[in-house]
PDB file of C-alpha atoms in Angstrom:
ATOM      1  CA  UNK A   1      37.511 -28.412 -72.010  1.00 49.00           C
ATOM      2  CA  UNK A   2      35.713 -27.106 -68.953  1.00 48.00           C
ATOM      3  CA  UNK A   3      36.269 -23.732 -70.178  1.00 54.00           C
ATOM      4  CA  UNK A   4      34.467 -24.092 -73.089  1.00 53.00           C
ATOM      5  CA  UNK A   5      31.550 -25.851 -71.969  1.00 47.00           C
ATOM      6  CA  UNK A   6      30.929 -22.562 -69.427  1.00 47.00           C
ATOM      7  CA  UNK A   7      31.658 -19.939 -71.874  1.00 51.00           C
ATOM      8  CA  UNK A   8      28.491 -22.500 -73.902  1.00 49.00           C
ATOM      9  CA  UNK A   9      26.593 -22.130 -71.393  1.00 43.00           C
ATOM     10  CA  UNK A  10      27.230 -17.964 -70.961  1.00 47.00           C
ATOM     11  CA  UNK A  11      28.596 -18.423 -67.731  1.00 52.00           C
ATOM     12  CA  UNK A  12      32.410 -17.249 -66.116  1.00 61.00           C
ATOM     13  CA  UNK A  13      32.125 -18.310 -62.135  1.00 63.00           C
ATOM     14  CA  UNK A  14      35.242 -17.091 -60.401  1.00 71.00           C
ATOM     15  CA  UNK A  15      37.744 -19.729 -59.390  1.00 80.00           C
ATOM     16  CA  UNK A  16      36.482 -19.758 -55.788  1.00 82.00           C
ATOM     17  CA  UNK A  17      33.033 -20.970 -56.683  1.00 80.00           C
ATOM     18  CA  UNK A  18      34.156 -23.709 -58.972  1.00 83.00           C
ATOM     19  CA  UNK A  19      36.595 -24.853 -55.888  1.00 89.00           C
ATOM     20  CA  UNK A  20      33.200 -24.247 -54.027  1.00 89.00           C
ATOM     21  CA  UNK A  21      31.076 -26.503 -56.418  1.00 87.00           C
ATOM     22  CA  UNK A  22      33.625 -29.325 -56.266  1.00 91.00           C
ATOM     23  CA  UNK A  23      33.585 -29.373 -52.265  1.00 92.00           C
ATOM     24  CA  UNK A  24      29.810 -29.680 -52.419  1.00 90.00           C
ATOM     25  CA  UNK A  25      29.561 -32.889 -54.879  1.00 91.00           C
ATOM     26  CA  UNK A  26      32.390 -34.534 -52.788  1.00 92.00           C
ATOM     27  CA  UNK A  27      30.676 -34.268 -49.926  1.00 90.00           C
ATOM     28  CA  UNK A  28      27.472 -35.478 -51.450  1.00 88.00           C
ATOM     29  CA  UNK A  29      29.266 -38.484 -53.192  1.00 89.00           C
ATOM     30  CA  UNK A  30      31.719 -39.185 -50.068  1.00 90.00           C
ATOM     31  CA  UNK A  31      28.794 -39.036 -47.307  1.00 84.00           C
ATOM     32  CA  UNK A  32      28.116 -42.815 -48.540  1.00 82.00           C
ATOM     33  CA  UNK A  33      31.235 -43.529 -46.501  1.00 89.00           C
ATOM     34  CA  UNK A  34      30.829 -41.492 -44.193  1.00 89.00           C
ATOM     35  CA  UNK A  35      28.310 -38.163 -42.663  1.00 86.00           C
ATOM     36  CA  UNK A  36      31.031 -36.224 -41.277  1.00 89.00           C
ATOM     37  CA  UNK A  37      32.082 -36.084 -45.163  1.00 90.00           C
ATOM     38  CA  UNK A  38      28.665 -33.434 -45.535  1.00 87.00           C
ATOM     39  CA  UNK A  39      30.879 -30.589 -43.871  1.00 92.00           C
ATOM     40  CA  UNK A  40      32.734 -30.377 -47.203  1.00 92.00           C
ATOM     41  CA  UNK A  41      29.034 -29.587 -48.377  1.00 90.00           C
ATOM     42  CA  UNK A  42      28.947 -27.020 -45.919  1.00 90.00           C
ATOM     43  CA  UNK A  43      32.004 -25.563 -46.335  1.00 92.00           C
ATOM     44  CA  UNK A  44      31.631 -25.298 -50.296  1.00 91.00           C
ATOM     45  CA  UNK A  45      27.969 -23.427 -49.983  1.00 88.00           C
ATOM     46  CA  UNK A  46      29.236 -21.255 -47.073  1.00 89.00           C
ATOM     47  CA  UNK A  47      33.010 -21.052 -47.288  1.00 90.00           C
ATOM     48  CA  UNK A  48      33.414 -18.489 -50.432  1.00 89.00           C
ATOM     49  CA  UNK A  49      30.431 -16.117 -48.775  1.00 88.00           C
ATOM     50  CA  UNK A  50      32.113 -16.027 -45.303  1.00 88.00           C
ATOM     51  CA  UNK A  51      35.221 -15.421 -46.709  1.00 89.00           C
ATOM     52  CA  UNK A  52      34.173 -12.811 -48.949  1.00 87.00           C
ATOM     53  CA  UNK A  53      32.391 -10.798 -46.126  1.00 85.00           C
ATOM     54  CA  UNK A  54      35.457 -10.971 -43.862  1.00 84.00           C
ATOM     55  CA  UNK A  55      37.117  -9.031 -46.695  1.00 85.00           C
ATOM     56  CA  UNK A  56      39.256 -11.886 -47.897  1.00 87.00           C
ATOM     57  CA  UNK A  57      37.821 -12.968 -50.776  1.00 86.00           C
ATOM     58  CA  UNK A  58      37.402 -10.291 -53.638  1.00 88.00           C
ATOM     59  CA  UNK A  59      35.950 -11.932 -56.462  1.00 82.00           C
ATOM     60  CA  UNK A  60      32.995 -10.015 -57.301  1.00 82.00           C
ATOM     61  CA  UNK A  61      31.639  -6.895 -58.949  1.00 82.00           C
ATOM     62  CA  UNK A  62      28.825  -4.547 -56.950  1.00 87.00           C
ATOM     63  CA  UNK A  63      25.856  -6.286 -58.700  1.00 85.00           C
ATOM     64  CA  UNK A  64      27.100  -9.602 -57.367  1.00 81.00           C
ATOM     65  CA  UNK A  65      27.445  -9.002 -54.295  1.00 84.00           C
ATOM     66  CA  UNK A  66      24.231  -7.169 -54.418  1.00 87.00           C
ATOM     67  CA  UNK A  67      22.740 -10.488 -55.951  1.00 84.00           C
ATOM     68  CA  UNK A  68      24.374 -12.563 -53.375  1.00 83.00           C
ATOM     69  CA  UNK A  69      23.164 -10.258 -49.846  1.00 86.00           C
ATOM     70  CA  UNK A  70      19.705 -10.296 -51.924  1.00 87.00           C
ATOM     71  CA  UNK A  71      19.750 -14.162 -51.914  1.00 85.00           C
ATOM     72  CA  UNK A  72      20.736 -14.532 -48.565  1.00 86.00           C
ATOM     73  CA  UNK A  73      18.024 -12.364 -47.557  1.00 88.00           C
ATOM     74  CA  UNK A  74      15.795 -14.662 -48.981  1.00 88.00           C
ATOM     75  CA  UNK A  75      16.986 -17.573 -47.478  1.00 85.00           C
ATOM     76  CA  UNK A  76      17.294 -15.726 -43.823  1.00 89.00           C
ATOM     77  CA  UNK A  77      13.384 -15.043 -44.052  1.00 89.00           C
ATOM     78  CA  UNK A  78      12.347 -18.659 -45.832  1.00 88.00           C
ATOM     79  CA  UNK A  79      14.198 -20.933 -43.548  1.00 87.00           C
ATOM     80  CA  UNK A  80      13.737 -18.482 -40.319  1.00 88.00           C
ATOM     81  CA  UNK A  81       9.970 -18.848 -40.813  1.00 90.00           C
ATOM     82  CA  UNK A  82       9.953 -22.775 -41.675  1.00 88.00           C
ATOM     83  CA  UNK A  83      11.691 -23.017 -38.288  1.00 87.00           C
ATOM     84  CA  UNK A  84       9.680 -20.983 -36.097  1.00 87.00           C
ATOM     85  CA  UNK A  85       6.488 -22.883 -37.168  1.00 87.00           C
ATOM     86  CA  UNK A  86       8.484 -26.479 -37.239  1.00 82.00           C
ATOM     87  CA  UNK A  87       9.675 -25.403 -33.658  1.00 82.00           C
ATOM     88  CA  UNK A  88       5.914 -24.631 -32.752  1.00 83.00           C
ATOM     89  CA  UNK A  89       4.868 -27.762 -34.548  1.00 80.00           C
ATOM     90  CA  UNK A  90       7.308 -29.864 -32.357  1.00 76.00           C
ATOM     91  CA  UNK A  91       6.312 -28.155 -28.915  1.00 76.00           C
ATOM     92  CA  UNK A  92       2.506 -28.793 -29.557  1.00 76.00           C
ATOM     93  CA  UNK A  93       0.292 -31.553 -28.194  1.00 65.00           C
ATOM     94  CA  UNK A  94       1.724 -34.614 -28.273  1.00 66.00           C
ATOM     95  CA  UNK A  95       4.583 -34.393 -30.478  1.00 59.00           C
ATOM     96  CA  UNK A  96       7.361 -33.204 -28.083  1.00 55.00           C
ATOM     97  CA  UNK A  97      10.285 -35.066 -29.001  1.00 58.00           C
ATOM     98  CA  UNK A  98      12.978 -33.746 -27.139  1.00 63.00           C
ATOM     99  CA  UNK A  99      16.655 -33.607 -28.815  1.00 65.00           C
ATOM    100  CA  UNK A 100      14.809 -32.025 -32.029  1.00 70.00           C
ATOM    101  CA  UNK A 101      13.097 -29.465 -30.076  1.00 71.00           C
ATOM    102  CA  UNK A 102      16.991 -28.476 -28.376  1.00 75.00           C
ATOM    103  CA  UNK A 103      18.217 -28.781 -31.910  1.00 77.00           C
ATOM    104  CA  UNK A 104      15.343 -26.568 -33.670  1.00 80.00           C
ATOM    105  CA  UNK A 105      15.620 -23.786 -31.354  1.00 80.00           C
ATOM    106  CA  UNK A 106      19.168 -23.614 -31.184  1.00 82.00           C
ATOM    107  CA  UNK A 107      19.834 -23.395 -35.196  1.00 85.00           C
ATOM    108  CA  UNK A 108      17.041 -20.140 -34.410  1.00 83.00           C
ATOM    109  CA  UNK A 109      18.995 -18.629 -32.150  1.00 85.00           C
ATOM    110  CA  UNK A 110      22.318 -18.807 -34.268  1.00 86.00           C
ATOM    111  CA  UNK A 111      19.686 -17.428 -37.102  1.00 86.00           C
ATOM    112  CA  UNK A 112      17.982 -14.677 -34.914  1.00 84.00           C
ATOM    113  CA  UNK A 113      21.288 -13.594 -33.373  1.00 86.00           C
ATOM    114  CA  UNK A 114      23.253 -13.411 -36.931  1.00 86.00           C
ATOM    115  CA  UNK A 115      20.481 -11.425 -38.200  1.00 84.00           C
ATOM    116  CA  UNK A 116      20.045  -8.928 -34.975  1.00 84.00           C
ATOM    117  CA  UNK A 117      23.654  -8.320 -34.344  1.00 86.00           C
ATOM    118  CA  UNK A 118      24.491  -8.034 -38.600  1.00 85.00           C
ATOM    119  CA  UNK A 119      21.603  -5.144 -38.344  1.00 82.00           C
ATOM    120  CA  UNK A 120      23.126  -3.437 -35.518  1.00 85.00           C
ATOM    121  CA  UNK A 121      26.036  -3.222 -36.943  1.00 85.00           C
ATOM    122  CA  UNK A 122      25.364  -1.787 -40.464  1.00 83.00           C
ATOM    123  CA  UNK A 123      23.347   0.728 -38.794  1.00 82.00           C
ATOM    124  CA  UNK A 124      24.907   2.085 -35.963  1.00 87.00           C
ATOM    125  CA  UNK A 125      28.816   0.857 -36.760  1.00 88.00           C
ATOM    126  CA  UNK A 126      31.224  -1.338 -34.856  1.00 90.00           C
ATOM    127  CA  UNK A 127      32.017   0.553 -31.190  1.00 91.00           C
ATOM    128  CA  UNK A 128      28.742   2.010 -31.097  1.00 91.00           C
ATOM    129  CA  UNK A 129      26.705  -1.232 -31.341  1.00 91.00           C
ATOM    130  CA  UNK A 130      29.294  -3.100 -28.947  1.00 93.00           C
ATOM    131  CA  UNK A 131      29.000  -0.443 -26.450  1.00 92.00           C
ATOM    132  CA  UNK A 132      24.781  -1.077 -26.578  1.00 91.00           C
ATOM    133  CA  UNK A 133      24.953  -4.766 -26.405  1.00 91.00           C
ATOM    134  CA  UNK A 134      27.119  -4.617 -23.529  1.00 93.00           C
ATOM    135  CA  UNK A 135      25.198  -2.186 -21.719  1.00 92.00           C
ATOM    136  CA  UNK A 136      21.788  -4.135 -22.439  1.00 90.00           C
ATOM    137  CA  UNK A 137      23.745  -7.262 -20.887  1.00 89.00           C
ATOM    138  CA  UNK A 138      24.517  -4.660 -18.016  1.00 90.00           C
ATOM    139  CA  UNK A 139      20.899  -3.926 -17.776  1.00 90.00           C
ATOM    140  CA  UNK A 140      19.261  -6.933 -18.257  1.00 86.00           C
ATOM    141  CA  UNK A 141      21.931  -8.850 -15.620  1.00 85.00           C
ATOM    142  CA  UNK A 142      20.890  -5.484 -12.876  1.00 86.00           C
ATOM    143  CA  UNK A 143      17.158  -6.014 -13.508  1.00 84.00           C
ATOM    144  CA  UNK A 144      17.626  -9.970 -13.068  1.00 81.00           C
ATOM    145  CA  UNK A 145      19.214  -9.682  -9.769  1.00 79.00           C
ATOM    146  CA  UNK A 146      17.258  -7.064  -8.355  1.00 81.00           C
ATOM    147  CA  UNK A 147      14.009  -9.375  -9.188  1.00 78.00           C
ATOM    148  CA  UNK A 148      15.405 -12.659  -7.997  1.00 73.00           C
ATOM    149  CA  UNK A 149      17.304 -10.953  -4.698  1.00 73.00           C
ATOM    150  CA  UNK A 150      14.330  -8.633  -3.388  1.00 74.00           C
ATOM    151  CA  UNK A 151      14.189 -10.342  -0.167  1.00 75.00           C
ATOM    152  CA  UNK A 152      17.926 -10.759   0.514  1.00 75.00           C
ATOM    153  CA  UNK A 153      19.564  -7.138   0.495  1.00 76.00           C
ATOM    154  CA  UNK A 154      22.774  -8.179   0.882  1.00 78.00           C
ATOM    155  CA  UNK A 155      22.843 -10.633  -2.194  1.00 75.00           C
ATOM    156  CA  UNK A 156      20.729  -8.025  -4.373  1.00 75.00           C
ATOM    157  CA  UNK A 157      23.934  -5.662  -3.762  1.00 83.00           C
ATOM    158  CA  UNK A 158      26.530  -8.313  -4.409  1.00 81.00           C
ATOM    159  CA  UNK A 159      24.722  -9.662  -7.387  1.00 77.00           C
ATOM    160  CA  UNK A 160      23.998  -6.250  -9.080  1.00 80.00           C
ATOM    161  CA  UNK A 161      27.545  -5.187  -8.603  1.00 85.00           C
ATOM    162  CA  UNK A 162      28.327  -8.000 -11.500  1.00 83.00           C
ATOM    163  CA  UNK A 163      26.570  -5.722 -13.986  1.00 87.00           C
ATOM    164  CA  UNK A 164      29.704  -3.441 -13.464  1.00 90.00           C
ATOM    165  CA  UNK A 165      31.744  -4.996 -15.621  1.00 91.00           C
ATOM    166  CA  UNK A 166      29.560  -4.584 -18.500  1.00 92.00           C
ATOM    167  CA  UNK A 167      29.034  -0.782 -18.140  1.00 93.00           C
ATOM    168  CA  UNK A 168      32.929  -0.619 -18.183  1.00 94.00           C
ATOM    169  CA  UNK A 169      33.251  -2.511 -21.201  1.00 93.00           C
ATOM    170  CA  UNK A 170      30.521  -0.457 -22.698  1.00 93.00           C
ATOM    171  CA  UNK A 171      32.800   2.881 -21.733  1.00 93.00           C
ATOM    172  CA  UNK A 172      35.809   1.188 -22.935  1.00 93.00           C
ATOM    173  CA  UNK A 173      35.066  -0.038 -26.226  1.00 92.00           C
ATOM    174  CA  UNK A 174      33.763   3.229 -27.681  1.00 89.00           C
ATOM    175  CA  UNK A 175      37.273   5.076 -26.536  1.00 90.00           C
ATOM    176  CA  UNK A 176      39.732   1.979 -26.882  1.00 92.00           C
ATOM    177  CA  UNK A 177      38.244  -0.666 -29.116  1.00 92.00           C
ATOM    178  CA  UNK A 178      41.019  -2.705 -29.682  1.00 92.00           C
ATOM    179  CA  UNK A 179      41.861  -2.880 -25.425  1.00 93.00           C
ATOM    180  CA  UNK A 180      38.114  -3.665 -25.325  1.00 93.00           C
ATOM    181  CA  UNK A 181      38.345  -6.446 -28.243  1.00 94.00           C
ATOM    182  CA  UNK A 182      41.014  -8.348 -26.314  1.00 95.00           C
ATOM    183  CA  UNK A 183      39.413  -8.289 -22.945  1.00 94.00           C
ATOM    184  CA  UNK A 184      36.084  -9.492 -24.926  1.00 94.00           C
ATOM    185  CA  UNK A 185      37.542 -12.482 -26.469  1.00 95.00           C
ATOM    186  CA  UNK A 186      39.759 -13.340 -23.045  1.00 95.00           C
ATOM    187  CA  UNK A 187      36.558 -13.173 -21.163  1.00 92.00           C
ATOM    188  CA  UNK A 188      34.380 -15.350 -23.925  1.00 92.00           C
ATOM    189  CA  UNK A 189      37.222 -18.010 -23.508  1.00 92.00           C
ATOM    190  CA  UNK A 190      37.325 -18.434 -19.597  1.00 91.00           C
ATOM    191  CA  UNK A 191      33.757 -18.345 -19.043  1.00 88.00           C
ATOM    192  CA  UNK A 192      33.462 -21.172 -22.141  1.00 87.00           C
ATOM    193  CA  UNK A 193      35.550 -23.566 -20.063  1.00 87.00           C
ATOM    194  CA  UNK A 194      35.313 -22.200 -16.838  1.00 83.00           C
ATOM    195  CA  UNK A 195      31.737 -23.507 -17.200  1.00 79.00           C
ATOM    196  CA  UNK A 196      32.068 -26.378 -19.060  1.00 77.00           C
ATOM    197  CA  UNK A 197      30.336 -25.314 -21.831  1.00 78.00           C
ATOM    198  CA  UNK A 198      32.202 -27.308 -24.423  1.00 74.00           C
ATOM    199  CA  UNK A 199      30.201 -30.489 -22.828  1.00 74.00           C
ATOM    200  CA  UNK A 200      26.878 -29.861 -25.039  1.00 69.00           C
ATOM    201  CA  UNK A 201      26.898 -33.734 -26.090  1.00 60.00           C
ATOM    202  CA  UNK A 202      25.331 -35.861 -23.424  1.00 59.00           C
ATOM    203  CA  UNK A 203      22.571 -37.323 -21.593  1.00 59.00           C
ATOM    204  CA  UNK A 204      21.825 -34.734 -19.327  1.00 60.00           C
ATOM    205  CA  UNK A 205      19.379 -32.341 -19.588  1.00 52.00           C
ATOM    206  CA  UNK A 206      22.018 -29.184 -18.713  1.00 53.00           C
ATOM    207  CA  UNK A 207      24.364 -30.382 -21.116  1.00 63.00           C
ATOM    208  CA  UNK A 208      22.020 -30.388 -23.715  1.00 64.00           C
ATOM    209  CA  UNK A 209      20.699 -26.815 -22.918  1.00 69.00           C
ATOM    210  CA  UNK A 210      24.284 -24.995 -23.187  1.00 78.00           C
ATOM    211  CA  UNK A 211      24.670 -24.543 -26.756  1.00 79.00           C
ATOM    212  CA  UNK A 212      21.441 -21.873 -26.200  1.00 80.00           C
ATOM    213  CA  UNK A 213      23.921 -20.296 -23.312  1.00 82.00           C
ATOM    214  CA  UNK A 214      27.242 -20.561 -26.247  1.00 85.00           C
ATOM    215  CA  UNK A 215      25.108 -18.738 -28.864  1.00 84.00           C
ATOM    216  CA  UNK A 216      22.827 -16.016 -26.600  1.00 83.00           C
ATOM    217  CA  UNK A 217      25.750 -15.253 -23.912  1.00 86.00           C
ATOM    218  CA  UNK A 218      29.042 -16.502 -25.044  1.00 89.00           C
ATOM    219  CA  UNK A 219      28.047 -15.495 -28.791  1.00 89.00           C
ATOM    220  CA  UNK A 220      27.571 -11.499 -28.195  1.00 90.00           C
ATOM    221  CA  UNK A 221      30.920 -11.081 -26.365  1.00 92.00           C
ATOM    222  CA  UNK A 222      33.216 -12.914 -28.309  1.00 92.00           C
ATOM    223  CA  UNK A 223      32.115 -12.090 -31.784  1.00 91.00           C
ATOM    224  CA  UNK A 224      31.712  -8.223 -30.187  1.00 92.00           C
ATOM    225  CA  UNK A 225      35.581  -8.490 -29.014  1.00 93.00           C
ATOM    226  CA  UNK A 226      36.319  -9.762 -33.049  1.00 92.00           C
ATOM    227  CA  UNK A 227      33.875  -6.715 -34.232  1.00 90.00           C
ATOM    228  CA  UNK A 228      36.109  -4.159 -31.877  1.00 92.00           C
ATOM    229  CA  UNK A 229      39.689  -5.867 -32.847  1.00 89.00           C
ATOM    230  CA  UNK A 230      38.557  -4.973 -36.872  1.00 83.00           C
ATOM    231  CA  UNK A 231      37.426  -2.403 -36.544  1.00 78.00           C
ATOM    232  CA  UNK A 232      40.538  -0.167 -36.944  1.00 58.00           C
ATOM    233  CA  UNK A 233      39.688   2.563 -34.864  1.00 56.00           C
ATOM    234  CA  UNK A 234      40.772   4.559 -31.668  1.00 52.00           C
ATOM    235  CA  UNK A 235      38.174   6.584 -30.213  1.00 50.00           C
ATOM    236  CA  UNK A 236      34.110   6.874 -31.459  1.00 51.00           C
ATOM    237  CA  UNK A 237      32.532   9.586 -29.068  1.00 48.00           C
ATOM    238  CA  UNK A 238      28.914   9.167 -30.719  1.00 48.00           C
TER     239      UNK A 238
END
């Protein structure tokens, strides 16, 4: 029955979008009980594209996918610019309201940062992009010090010497990726509960502030340590 009402209507999804499409009306029809129900929503718009550019998912041909990265390219500049200005329009005059402010500029930070590191990475490759973001966290962390320490030489030397590690990692994960990947990942994970960053629900102000610290600090290392672990190679020299 349902496959000849498509082929009526000249259209053949693939199996995963029709699982997709079901996921997205029962979340619409079971968010009456309940809001938490609207993840099924999410998962049945995002799930199949995620999946497919992971490389598990292979359910369509080149003009497809070429339809699909178009779309999303689309959406990446519609909704990136509706949120700048609506994050603009909430910081202005009078209208600061607070948790919609935290909330607006976080979803453009998970936006800005998808986009930025997804360029990166199609155009310089896995190791070599890792090895730059983890030097520019060297650099930027040397620079901060230095400013913030100019008057205290003995702190301006401690402090710097934390932008060590980063350089290392930088050398590391263009000769051992997968080494680098593991230590990436490890690190991501301590400093997520070693700082109580899971606590992002709350009253206070700081709590409310560390999903920008997940996304902008915790983000670049442990989806670089993921990059380095898939990437499949031993030694990039470039």
């Amino acid at each position: 029955m349902m496959n000849k009402l498509l082929s009526r209507l000249d259209w053949q999804p693939a199996q995963a979008t029709l699982i997709a499409g079901l996921l997205v009306i029962l979340g619409f029809a079971l968010s009456e009980i309940n809001w938490w129900f609207l993840s099924l929503v999410a998962l049945g718009t995002f799930g199949p594209g995620i999946l497919r550019e992971l490389g598990l998912l292979n359910d369509q041909d080149e003009f497809q996918r070429r339809a699909d990265r178009r779309a999303g390219y689309h959406a990446f500049l519609t909704a990136g610019l509706f949120t700048f200005l609506y994050d603009a329009y909430l910081r202005s005059g009078d209208r600061s309201v607070g948790e919609a402010e935290i909330s607006v500029s976080l979803i453009l930070a998970v936006l800005w940062f998808t986009w930025f590191l997804s360029s990166l990475l199609s155009y310089w490759g896995p190791q070599k992009t890792v090895s730059r973001v983890l030097n520019a966290f060297g650099w930027v962390w040397l620079v901060f010090n230095i400013a913030g320490n100019l008057g205290d030489f003995g702190s301006l030397i401690m402090q710097s010497l934390l932008a060590a590690p980063f350089f290392l990692m930088a050398f590391v994960a263009k000769r051992w990726p997968r080494i680098a990947g593991v230590v990436l990942i490890a690190v991501s994970c301590f400093f997520f509960y070693f700082f109580d960053l899971y606590k992002i629900i709350g009253p206070n102000p700081l709590e409310r502030g560390r999903g920008m610290v997940i996304v902008l600090f915790i983000g670049p290392l442990l989806v670089s340590g993921i990059i380095l672990l898939r990437s499949g190679k031993t030694v990039d020299q470039t």
